[in-house]
mmCIF file of C-alpha atoms in Angstrom:
data_model
loop_
_atom_site.group_PDB
_atom_site.id
_atom_site.type_symbol
_atom_site.label_atom_id
_atom_site.label_comp_id
_atom_site.label_asym_id
_atom_site.label_seq_id
_atom_site.Cartn_x
_atom_site.Cartn_y
_atom_site.Cartn_z
ATOM 1 C CA UNK A 1 129.564 137.526 65.939
ATOM 2 C CA UNK A 2 127.443 134.891 64.019
ATOM 3 C CA UNK A 3 129.100 136.142 60.798
ATOM 4 C CA UNK A 4 132.498 136.034 62.357
ATOM 5 C CA UNK A 5 131.790 132.546 63.575
ATOM 6 C CA UNK A 6 130.356 131.217 60.318
ATOM 7 C CA UNK A 7 133.274 132.146 58.532
ATOM 8 C CA UNK A 8 135.597 130.627 60.757
ATOM 9 C CA UNK A 9 133.313 127.483 60.964
ATOM 10 C CA UNK A 10 133.863 127.005 57.225
ATOM 11 C CA UNK A 11 137.615 127.695 57.063
ATOM 12 C CA UNK A 12 138.710 126.281 60.434
ATOM 13 C CA UNK A 13 136.337 124.867 63.225
ATOM 14 C CA UNK A 14 134.639 122.384 60.862
ATOM 15 C CA UNK A 15 137.787 120.732 60.117
ATOM 16 C CA UNK A 16 138.876 120.764 63.610
ATOM 17 C CA UNK A 17 135.543 119.569 64.917
ATOM 18 C CA UNK A 18 135.212 116.675 62.245
ATOM 19 C CA UNK A 19 138.736 115.413 63.278
ATOM 20 C CA UNK A 20 138.261 115.610 67.052
ATOM 21 C CA UNK A 21 134.582 114.664 67.403
ATOM 22 C CA UNK A 22 134.000 112.708 64.202
ATOM 23 C CA UNK A 23 130.517 111.570 63.613
ATOM 24 C CA UNK A 24 130.559 107.880 62.427
ATOM 25 C CA UNK A 25 127.403 107.925 60.514
ATOM 26 C CA UNK A 26 128.456 111.034 58.479
ATOM 27 C CA UNK A 27 131.731 109.787 57.773
ATOM 28 C CA UNK A 28 130.482 106.467 56.484
ATOM 29 C CA UNK A 29 128.032 108.242 54.446
ATOM 30 C CA UNK A 30 130.689 110.262 52.656
ATOM 31 C CA UNK A 31 132.698 107.153 52.183
ATOM 32 C CA UNK A 32 129.785 105.234 50.657
ATOM 33 C CA UNK A 33 129.015 108.151 48.365
ATOM 34 C CA UNK A 34 132.602 108.223 47.140
ATOM 35 C CA UNK A 35 132.883 104.518 46.538
ATOM 36 C CA UNK A 36 129.555 104.359 44.728
ATOM 37 C CA UNK A 37 130.693 107.392 42.653
ATOM 38 C CA UNK A 38 127.806 109.693 43.924
ATOM 39 C CA UNK A 39 129.688 112.205 45.422
ATOM 40 C CA UNK A 40 131.634 114.658 43.656
ATOM 41 C CA UNK A 41 132.952 117.137 46.209
ATOM 42 C CA UNK A 42 129.648 118.899 46.998
ATOM 43 C CA UNK A 43 127.545 118.486 49.991
ATOM 44 C CA UNK A 44 126.005 115.087 50.407
ATOM 45 C CA UNK A 45 122.721 114.252 52.127
ATOM 46 C CA UNK A 46 123.757 113.184 55.648
ATOM 47 C CA UNK A 47 121.287 110.687 57.332
ATOM 48 C CA UNK A 48 123.160 111.313 60.926
ATOM 49 C CA UNK A 49 120.727 112.351 63.720
ATOM 50 C CA UNK A 50 123.992 113.681 65.279
ATOM 51 C CA UNK A 51 124.501 116.320 62.987
ATOM 52 C CA UNK A 52 120.961 117.389 61.239
ATOM 53 C CA UNK A 53 122.201 121.002 61.167
ATOM 54 C CA UNK A 54 121.185 122.997 57.825
ATOM 55 C CA UNK A 55 122.970 125.945 56.581
ATOM 56 C CA UNK A 56 121.502 129.427 57.085
ATOM 57 C CA UNK A 57 123.978 132.461 56.004
ATOM 58 C CA UNK A 58 124.488 134.691 58.803
ATOM 59 C CA UNK A 59 124.333 137.612 56.279
ATOM 60 C CA UNK A 60 122.749 138.454 52.928
ATOM 61 C CA UNK A 61 125.868 140.422 52.057
ATOM 62 C CA UNK A 62 128.553 137.921 52.664
ATOM 63 C CA UNK A 63 128.116 134.141 52.798
ATOM 64 C CA UNK A 64 130.782 131.428 53.578
ATOM 65 C CA UNK A 65 129.394 128.279 51.624
ATOM 66 C CA UNK A 66 130.195 125.273 54.080
ATOM 67 C CA UNK A 67 132.264 122.240 52.832
ATOM 68 C CA UNK A 68 131.128 118.660 53.467
ATOM 69 C CA UNK A 69 133.127 118.851 56.761
ATOM 70 C CA UNK A 70 130.323 120.868 58.296
ATOM 71 C CA UNK A 71 128.416 117.648 58.703
ATOM 72 C CA UNK A 72 131.058 115.259 59.752
ATOM 73 C CA UNK A 73 131.326 116.026 63.549
ATOM 74 C CA UNK A 74 128.864 114.876 66.146
ATOM 75 C CA UNK A 75 128.901 118.354 67.503
ATOM 76 C CA UNK A 76 126.975 120.357 64.693
ATOM 77 C CA UNK A 77 127.394 123.894 64.055
ATOM 78 C CA UNK A 78 124.257 124.839 66.084
ATOM 79 C CA UNK A 79 125.367 122.740 69.067
ATOM 80 C CA UNK A 80 125.537 125.165 72.130
ATOM 81 C CA UNK A 81 128.683 123.420 73.494
ATOM 82 C CA UNK A 82 130.361 123.812 70.143
ATOM 83 C CA UNK A 83 129.526 127.474 69.745
ATOM 84 C CA UNK A 84 130.584 128.431 73.468
ATOM 85 C CA UNK A 85 133.988 126.565 72.600
ATOM 86 C CA UNK A 86 134.489 128.408 69.377
ATOM 87 C CA UNK A 87 133.412 131.763 70.589
ATOM 88 C CA UNK A 88 135.773 131.296 73.620
ATOM 89 C CA UNK A 89 138.674 130.450 71.129
ATOM 90 C CA UNK A 90 137.780 133.419 68.915
ATOM 91 C CA UNK A 91 137.480 135.904 71.695
ATOM 92 C CA UNK A 92 140.858 134.954 73.135
ATOM 93 C CA UNK A 93 142.868 134.449 70.181
ATOM 94 C CA UNK A 94 141.390 137.264 68.279
ATOM 95 C CA UNK A 95 142.125 139.327 71.324
ATOM 96 C CA UNK A 96 145.800 138.393 71.388
ATOM 97 C CA UNK A 97 146.252 138.929 67.808
ATOM 98 C CA UNK A 98 145.144 142.537 67.805
ATOM 99 C CA UNK A 99 146.764 143.443 71.133
ATOM 100 C CA UNK A 100 150.059 142.191 69.796
ATOM 101 C CA UNK A 101 149.744 143.575 66.316
ATOM 102 C CA UNK A 102 148.416 146.932 67.372
ATOM 103 C CA UNK A 103 150.786 147.358 70.311
ATOM 104 C CA UNK A 104 153.730 146.164 68.700
ATOM 105 C CA UNK A 105 153.065 148.601 65.749
ATOM 106 C CA UNK A 106 152.740 151.257 68.240
ATOM 107 C CA UNK A 107 155.719 150.371 70.187
ATOM 108 C CA UNK A 108 157.905 150.388 66.966
ATOM 109 C CA UNK A 109 156.684 153.527 65.331
ATOM 110 C CA UNK A 110 154.866 155.429 67.789
ATOM 111 C CA UNK A 111 155.815 154.973 71.260
ATOM 112 C CA UNK A 112 158.810 157.454 72.639
ATOM 113 C CA UNK A 113 161.530 155.167 73.939
ATOM 114 C CA UNK A 114 162.724 158.052 76.200
ATOM 115 C CA UNK A 115 159.912 156.914 78.734
ATOM 116 C CA UNK A 116 162.169 153.910 79.613
ATOM 117 C CA UNK A 117 164.310 156.508 81.502
ATOM 118 C CA UNK A 118 161.284 157.895 83.544
ATOM 119 C CA UNK A 119 161.887 157.646 87.285
ATOM 120 C CA UNK A 120 158.379 156.092 87.362
ATOM 121 C CA UNK A 121 158.756 153.448 84.745
ATOM 122 C CA UNK A 122 159.162 149.942 86.077
ATOM 123 C CA UNK A 123 162.068 147.660 86.184
ATOM 124 C CA UNK A 124 161.373 145.169 82.980
ATOM 125 C CA UNK A 125 158.003 146.793 82.667
ATOM 126 C CA UNK A 126 156.819 145.415 79.263
ATOM 127 C CA UNK A 127 157.798 141.920 80.367
ATOM 128 C CA UNK A 128 155.163 142.392 83.058
ATOM 129 C CA UNK A 129 152.664 144.144 80.923
ATOM 130 C CA UNK A 130 152.791 141.333 78.602
ATOM 131 C CA UNK A 131 152.572 138.628 81.406
ATOM 132 C CA UNK A 132 149.571 140.190 82.970
ATOM 133 C CA UNK A 133 147.875 140.611 79.407
ATOM 134 C CA UNK A 134 148.271 136.960 78.830
ATOM 135 C CA UNK A 135 146.880 135.917 82.196
ATOM 136 C CA UNK A 136 143.906 138.084 81.681
ATOM 137 C CA UNK A 137 142.757 137.491 78.299
ATOM 138 C CA UNK A 138 141.789 133.736 78.646
ATOM 139 C CA UNK A 139 139.761 134.622 81.769
ATOM 140 C CA UNK A 140 138.113 137.461 80.068
ATOM 141 C CA UNK A 141 137.246 135.338 77.137
ATOM 142 C CA UNK A 142 135.445 132.909 79.375
ATOM 143 C CA UNK A 143 133.257 135.404 80.696
ATOM 144 C CA UNK A 144 132.646 137.256 77.445
ATOM 145 C CA UNK A 145 131.774 133.989 75.411
ATOM 146 C CA UNK A 146 128.449 133.539 77.059
ATOM 147 C CA UNK A 147 127.513 136.921 75.952
ATOM 148 C CA UNK A 148 128.451 136.348 72.342
ATOM 149 C CA UNK A 149 126.611 132.848 72.647
ATOM 150 C CA UNK A 150 123.472 134.438 73.608
ATOM 151 C CA UNK A 151 123.990 136.831 70.629
ATOM 152 C CA UNK A 152 124.567 134.117 68.052
ATOM 153 C CA UNK A 153 121.634 132.195 69.268
ATOM 154 C CA UNK A 154 119.310 135.137 68.573
ATOM 155 C CA UNK A 155 118.880 137.046 71.715
ATOM 156 C CA UNK A 156 120.242 140.378 70.678
ATOM 157 C CA UNK A 157 118.846 143.149 68.512
ATOM 158 C CA UNK A 158 121.522 142.446 66.036
ATOM 159 C CA UNK A 159 120.288 143.303 62.292
ATOM 160 C CA UNK A 160 121.688 142.519 58.870
ATOM 161 C CA UNK A 161 120.020 144.492 56.186
ATOM 162 C CA UNK A 162 118.637 148.241 56.555
ATOM 163 C CA UNK A 163 115.154 146.799 56.157
ATOM 164 C CA UNK A 164 115.539 144.642 59.358
ATOM 165 C CA UNK A 165 116.785 147.606 61.107
ATOM 166 C CA UNK A 166 115.201 151.120 62.289
ATOM 167 C CA UNK A 167 116.037 152.552 58.896
ATOM 168 C CA UNK A 168 118.656 154.345 56.946
ATOM 169 C CA UNK A 169 119.170 156.817 59.412
ATOM 170 C CA UNK A 170 120.063 154.625 62.231
ATOM 171 C CA UNK A 171 123.014 152.917 60.007
ATOM 172 C CA UNK A 172 124.599 156.336 60.398
ATOM 173 C CA UNK A 173 123.382 157.251 64.150
ATOM 174 C CA UNK A 174 124.368 153.781 65.784
ATOM 175 C CA UNK A 175 128.078 154.795 65.582
ATOM 176 C CA UNK A 176 127.998 157.766 67.662
ATOM 177 C CA UNK A 177 125.195 156.202 69.700
ATOM 178 C CA UNK A 178 127.238 153.241 70.366
ATOM 179 C CA UNK A 179 130.376 155.369 71.496
ATOM 180 C CA UNK A 180 128.095 157.765 73.612
ATOM 181 C CA UNK A 181 126.336 154.835 75.424
ATOM 182 C CA UNK A 182 129.663 152.978 76.177
ATOM 183 C CA UNK A 183 131.402 156.074 77.206
ATOM 184 C CA UNK A 184 128.829 156.900 79.663
ATOM 185 C CA UNK A 185 128.689 153.374 81.246
ATOM 186 C CA UNK A 186 132.652 152.841 81.207
ATOM 187 C CA UNK A 187 132.959 156.222 83.122
ATOM 188 C CA UNK A 188 130.982 155.049 85.928
ATOM 189 C CA UNK A 189 132.339 151.385 85.917
ATOM 190 C CA UNK A 190 135.669 152.802 85.927
ATOM 191 C CA UNK A 191 134.970 155.268 88.887
ATOM 192 C CA UNK A 192 133.383 152.468 90.700
ATOM 193 C CA UNK A 193 136.681 150.390 90.304
ATOM 194 C CA UNK A 194 138.508 153.375 91.927
ATOM 195 C CA UNK A 195 136.321 152.994 95.343
ATOM 196 C CA UNK A 196 138.842 152.144 98.015
ATOM 197 C CA UNK A 197 136.978 148.744 98.777
ATOM 198 C CA UNK A 198 137.127 147.587 95.021
ATOM 199 C CA UNK A 199 140.536 149.342 93.876
ATOM 200 C CA UNK A 200 142.856 147.199 95.737
ATOM 201 C CA UNK A 201 141.379 143.803 94.609
ATOM 202 C CA UNK A 202 140.582 144.653 91.025
ATOM 203 C CA UNK A 203 141.925 148.131 89.405
ATOM 204 C CA UNK A 204 145.339 148.338 91.266
ATOM 205 C CA UNK A 205 147.105 145.775 88.683
ATOM 206 C CA UNK A 206 146.259 148.215 85.765
ATOM 207 C CA UNK A 207 147.674 151.188 87.780
ATOM 208 C CA UNK A 208 150.751 149.407 88.309
ATOM 209 C CA UNK A 209 151.890 150.960 85.166
ATOM 210 C CA UNK A 210 152.305 154.778 85.883
ATOM 211 C CA UNK A 211 154.276 155.550 82.612
ATOM 212 C CA UNK A 212 152.452 153.052 80.474
ATOM 213 C CA UNK A 213 153.845 151.526 77.142
ATOM 214 C CA UNK A 214 151.311 150.335 74.495
ATOM 215 C CA UNK A 215 151.630 146.687 75.950
ATOM 216 C CA UNK A 216 149.784 148.046 79.186
ATOM 217 C CA UNK A 217 146.658 148.554 77.101
ATOM 218 C CA UNK A 218 145.177 145.131 78.216
ATOM 219 C CA UNK A 219 147.033 144.531 80.927
ATOM 220 C CA UNK A 220 144.290 144.199 83.664
ATOM 221 C CA UNK A 221 143.014 142.089 86.444
ATOM 222 C CA UNK A 222 140.756 139.833 84.295
ATOM 223 C CA UNK A 223 137.437 140.754 86.201
ATOM 224 C CA UNK A 224 138.529 144.605 85.885
ATOM 225 C CA UNK A 225 138.764 144.245 82.096
ATOM 226 C CA UNK A 226 135.733 142.269 81.788
ATOM 227 C CA UNK A 227 133.834 144.783 83.806
ATOM 228 C CA UNK A 228 134.946 147.581 81.637
ATOM 229 C CA UNK A 229 134.087 145.549 78.399
ATOM 230 C CA UNK A 230 130.433 145.117 79.306
ATOM 231 C CA UNK A 231 128.876 148.190 78.076
ATOM 232 C CA UNK A 232 130.188 146.880 74.533
ATOM 233 C CA UNK A 233 128.500 143.547 74.640
ATOM 234 C CA UNK A 234 125.418 144.855 76.503
ATOM 235 C CA UNK A 235 124.693 147.492 73.778
ATOM 236 C CA UNK A 236 123.378 145.035 71.108
ATOM 237 C CA UNK A 237 120.898 143.548 73.722
ATOM 238 C CA UNK A 238 119.469 146.922 74.306
ATOM 239 C CA UNK A 239 119.657 148.685 71.109
ATOM 240 C CA UNK A 240 119.509 147.528 67.309
ATOM 241 C CA UNK A 241 123.248 147.401 65.696
ATOM 242 C CA UNK A 242 124.098 146.256 62.276
ATOM 243 C CA UNK A 243 126.514 143.127 62.288
ATOM 244 C CA UNK A 244 129.173 144.658 60.364
ATOM 245 C CA UNK A 245 129.135 147.876 62.374
ATOM 246 C CA UNK A 246 129.618 145.807 65.289
ATOM 247 C CA UNK A 247 132.666 143.917 63.951
ATOM 248 C CA UNK A 248 134.108 147.273 62.977
ATOM 249 C CA UNK A 249 133.309 148.800 66.399
ATOM 250 C CA UNK A 250 134.721 145.699 68.303
ATOM 251 C CA UNK A 251 138.002 146.134 66.560
ATOM 252 C CA UNK A 252 137.955 149.950 67.055
ATOM 253 C CA UNK A 253 137.727 149.549 70.548
ATOM 254 C CA UNK A 254 140.668 147.295 70.967
ATOM 255 C CA UNK A 255 142.830 149.732 68.602
ATOM 256 C CA UNK A 256 141.595 152.540 70.645
ATOM 257 C CA UNK A 257 142.808 150.956 73.892
ATOM 258 C CA UNK A 258 146.123 150.691 72.533
ATOM 259 C CA UNK A 259 146.213 154.294 71.222
ATOM 260 C CA UNK A 260 145.277 155.812 74.695
ATOM 261 C CA UNK A 261 148.437 154.190 76.119
ATOM 262 C CA UNK A 262 150.820 154.873 73.390
ATOM 263 C CA UNK A 263 152.096 158.123 74.972
ATOM 264 C CA UNK A 264 151.893 160.089 71.824
ATOM 265 C CA UNK A 265 149.889 163.204 72.800
ATOM 266 C CA UNK A 266 148.602 164.476 69.478
ATOM 267 C CA UNK A 267 144.897 165.246 70.587
ATOM 268 C CA UNK A 268 145.277 168.457 72.750
ATOM 269 C CA UNK A 269 141.467 168.459 72.677
ATOM 270 C CA UNK A 270 138.996 169.636 75.438
ATOM 271 C CA UNK A 271 136.699 166.872 73.999
ATOM 272 C CA UNK A 272 138.510 163.615 73.318
ATOM 273 C CA UNK A 273 139.792 161.402 75.912
ATOM 274 C CA UNK A 274 143.212 160.796 74.258
ATOM 275 C CA UNK A 275 146.389 159.365 75.230
ATOM 276 C CA UNK A 276 147.271 162.633 76.904
ATOM 277 C CA UNK A 277 144.203 162.567 79.201
ATOM 278 C CA UNK A 278 144.571 159.035 79.864
ATOM 279 C CA UNK A 279 148.050 159.511 80.931
ATOM 280 C CA UNK A 280 146.880 161.951 83.577
ATOM 281 C CA UNK A 281 144.840 159.002 84.836
ATOM 282 C CA UNK A 282 147.895 156.666 85.193
ATOM 283 C CA UNK A 283 149.991 159.440 86.726
ATOM 284 C CA UNK A 284 147.423 161.084 89.221
ATOM 285 C CA UNK A 285 144.846 158.182 89.616
ATOM 286 C CA UNK A 286 141.627 159.982 90.366
ATOM 287 C CA UNK A 287 141.031 162.060 87.211
ATOM 288 C CA UNK A 288 139.981 161.186 83.614
ATOM 289 C CA UNK A 289 137.780 158.227 83.974
ATOM 290 C CA UNK A 290 136.427 158.563 80.488
ATOM 291 C CA UNK A 291 137.045 156.149 77.628
ATOM 292 C CA UNK A 292 136.446 158.273 74.538
ATOM 293 C CA UNK A 293 135.348 161.710 75.574
ATOM 294 C CA UNK A 294 135.783 164.186 78.515
ATOM 295 C CA UNK A 295 132.148 164.528 78.718
ATOM 296 C CA UNK A 296 131.494 162.838 81.959
ATOM 297 C CA UNK A 297 134.434 163.761 83.621
ATOM 298 C CA UNK A 298 133.500 167.304 83.266
ATOM 299 C CA UNK A 299 130.085 166.704 84.612
ATOM 300 C CA UNK A 300 131.222 164.431 87.401
ATOM 301 C CA UNK A 301 134.210 166.797 88.451
ATOM 302 C CA UNK A 302 136.872 164.380 87.755
ATOM 303 C CA UNK A 303 138.381 166.185 84.676
ATOM 304 C CA UNK A 304 141.982 167.159 84.670
ATOM 305 C CA UNK A 305 143.511 169.009 81.852
ATOM 306 C CA UNK A 306 146.555 167.430 80.434
ATOM 307 C CA UNK A 307 149.840 169.103 81.550
ATOM 308 C CA UNK A 308 150.834 171.567 78.769
ATOM 309 C CA UNK A 309 154.560 170.045 78.741
ATOM 310 C CA UNK A 310 153.027 166.896 77.163
ATOM 311 C CA UNK A 311 152.695 168.834 73.902
ATOM 312 C CA UNK A 312 155.973 170.242 73.731
ATOM 313 C CA UNK A 313 158.771 168.049 72.616
ATOM 314 C CA UNK A 314 161.331 169.982 74.349
ATOM 315 C CA UNK A 315 159.455 169.622 77.678
ATOM 316 C CA UNK A 316 157.677 166.353 77.305
ATOM 317 C CA UNK A 317 160.872 164.276 78.599
ATOM 318 C CA UNK A 318 162.681 166.724 80.569
ATOM 319 C CA UNK A 319 163.996 165.587 83.785
ATOM 320 C CA UNK A 320 162.585 168.703 85.568
ATOM 321 C CA UNK A 321 158.794 167.614 84.464
ATOM 322 C CA UNK A 322 159.635 164.055 85.379
ATOM 323 C CA UNK A 323 160.571 165.001 88.961
ATOM 324 C CA UNK A 324 157.743 167.056 89.089
ATOM 325 C CA UNK A 325 155.184 164.542 88.202
ATOM 326 C CA UNK A 326 157.146 161.943 90.383
ATOM 327 C CA UNK A 327 156.388 164.188 93.449
ATOM 328 C CA UNK A 328 152.848 164.859 92.948
ATOM 329 C CA UNK A 329 152.150 161.205 92.059
ATOM 330 C CA UNK A 330 153.971 159.887 95.161
ATOM 331 C CA UNK A 331 151.668 162.094 97.225
ATOM 332 C CA UNK A 332 148.624 160.570 95.523
ATOM 333 C CA UNK A 333 149.689 156.952 95.617
ATOM 334 C CA UNK A 334 150.038 157.409 99.554
ATOM 335 C CA UNK A 335 146.238 158.454 99.565
ATOM 336 C CA UNK A 336 145.036 155.835 97.132
ATOM 337 C CA UNK A 337 147.258 152.880 97.910
ATOM 338 C CA UNK A 338 149.186 153.563 101.031
ATOM 339 C CA UNK A 339 152.776 151.969 100.607
ATOM 340 C CA UNK A 340 153.994 151.957 97.058
ATOM 341 C CA UNK A 341 155.020 148.552 96.333
ATOM 342 C CA UNK A 342 156.404 149.068 92.684
ATOM 343 C CA UNK A 343 159.742 148.220 91.901
ATOM 344 C CA UNK A 344 161.210 151.111 89.810
ATOM 345 C CA UNK A 345 164.562 150.819 88.033
ATOM 346 C CA UNK A 346 166.437 150.436 84.627
ATOM 347 C CA UNK A 347 164.792 148.280 82.234
ATOM 348 C CA UNK A 348 164.147 147.589 78.536
ATOM 349 C CA UNK A 349 165.688 151.086 77.856
ATOM 350 C CA UNK A 350 168.446 151.321 80.113
ATOM 351 C CA UNK A 351 170.576 152.885 77.442
ATOM 352 C CA UNK A 352 168.010 155.561 76.882
ATOM 353 C CA UNK A 353 169.174 159.004 78.024
ATOM 354 C CA UNK A 354 167.078 161.772 80.060
ATOM 355 C CA UNK A 355 166.371 165.084 78.426
ATOM 356 C CA UNK A 356 167.900 167.828 80.256
#
C-alpha cells in the first residue's frame, strides 16, 4: 500500500494537503526562491521544521518523483495523521470505484435480468443493496486504515525486490499460499458469523438478499465485511508478500466478491466455490461458507453441491424450480431467523417474465 500511497501523494494528496494545511515557512521559501530567480520548478531546499520529510521511493521498479508541493504542507508525507487520513480515503474511494465498476459491468453484461421475477427477489432490491454498501464502506475503511498504516510504516513483511524476499520460488508460491490461507480463515470467520448469537446482529443484513445481484457483493453490515476481510490484511504481517502482488491480490479479491454474486453459473466445479456454490449459501444459509474453494466446506461437513438446474438454461429460471427453491428456503429461514421480515414484490425487473 505504500506504493499506492506514494503515487496518490504525488498526483493528488500533496496538492490537497498543501492547500488545506499550508506550511508558511515552506511556502515563503518557494516564493523567495522564485523572486530571486533561483527556483526553476525543481525541489527547493525547505528550511521548514514542520516538513523535514525526505523522499525515499517505495519501490525500485516504479517511482513517483514528488513535486515541490510535497514540502508545502505542515503535514509531511510521513506524518502519521496524514497517512491515516489518506489511507482511509484510498480504502473508501477505491472500494467504491471498484464496486461500482465491477458490479455495473456484471449487471449490464452478465447478470440474468430474469432474476427480477424470482419470488424471493426483494422489492427495490438493487437500491437497497447499493444503500447498504454505501453505509458499510466508509465504516469498513475506518477500521481497515490502521492496518494499512502499520504496513506503510514498516511493520509488515512486505518486500519489493526478489533479493529482499525468500527467493524466486516464493514469488510464484505466494499466490496460491495467499488464496489458501485466506480461504481457510474466511471459512471459519464466515461460519462463526452464522452462530445464532452473532448472526442476527452482524451477518443477517447480507442474507437479506436471497437472490443477490452483483450489487449485493459488498452489501454487508460494516463489522461483518471487516471481519471477513481481516485475513487479507493479516497475511502480510505473518508472511512475506511482494508489493505488486499485494496490489494485484487486493484488486482480485474485490472482483471475485462481485463474481460470486453475479448469478452466472459457469464453474460447475467440485473445487471452485463460484457463483453457483454461493447462490446455494444465499438460498439455504448453512452451506458453502468458503470464499475461493470448497475444501473446508467438505472437511467441515457444510458443502452442498449446487443444484443441477443452475447449469441448464431451460431450467435455471423455470417457475417450477423457483417454487421448489422458495419452499425449502422458507423452511430454513424459520430455523435460522424465525419470522421472515423481508419485503418481496415487483422491483427493477417488473417487466421481466418468468420462464415456464
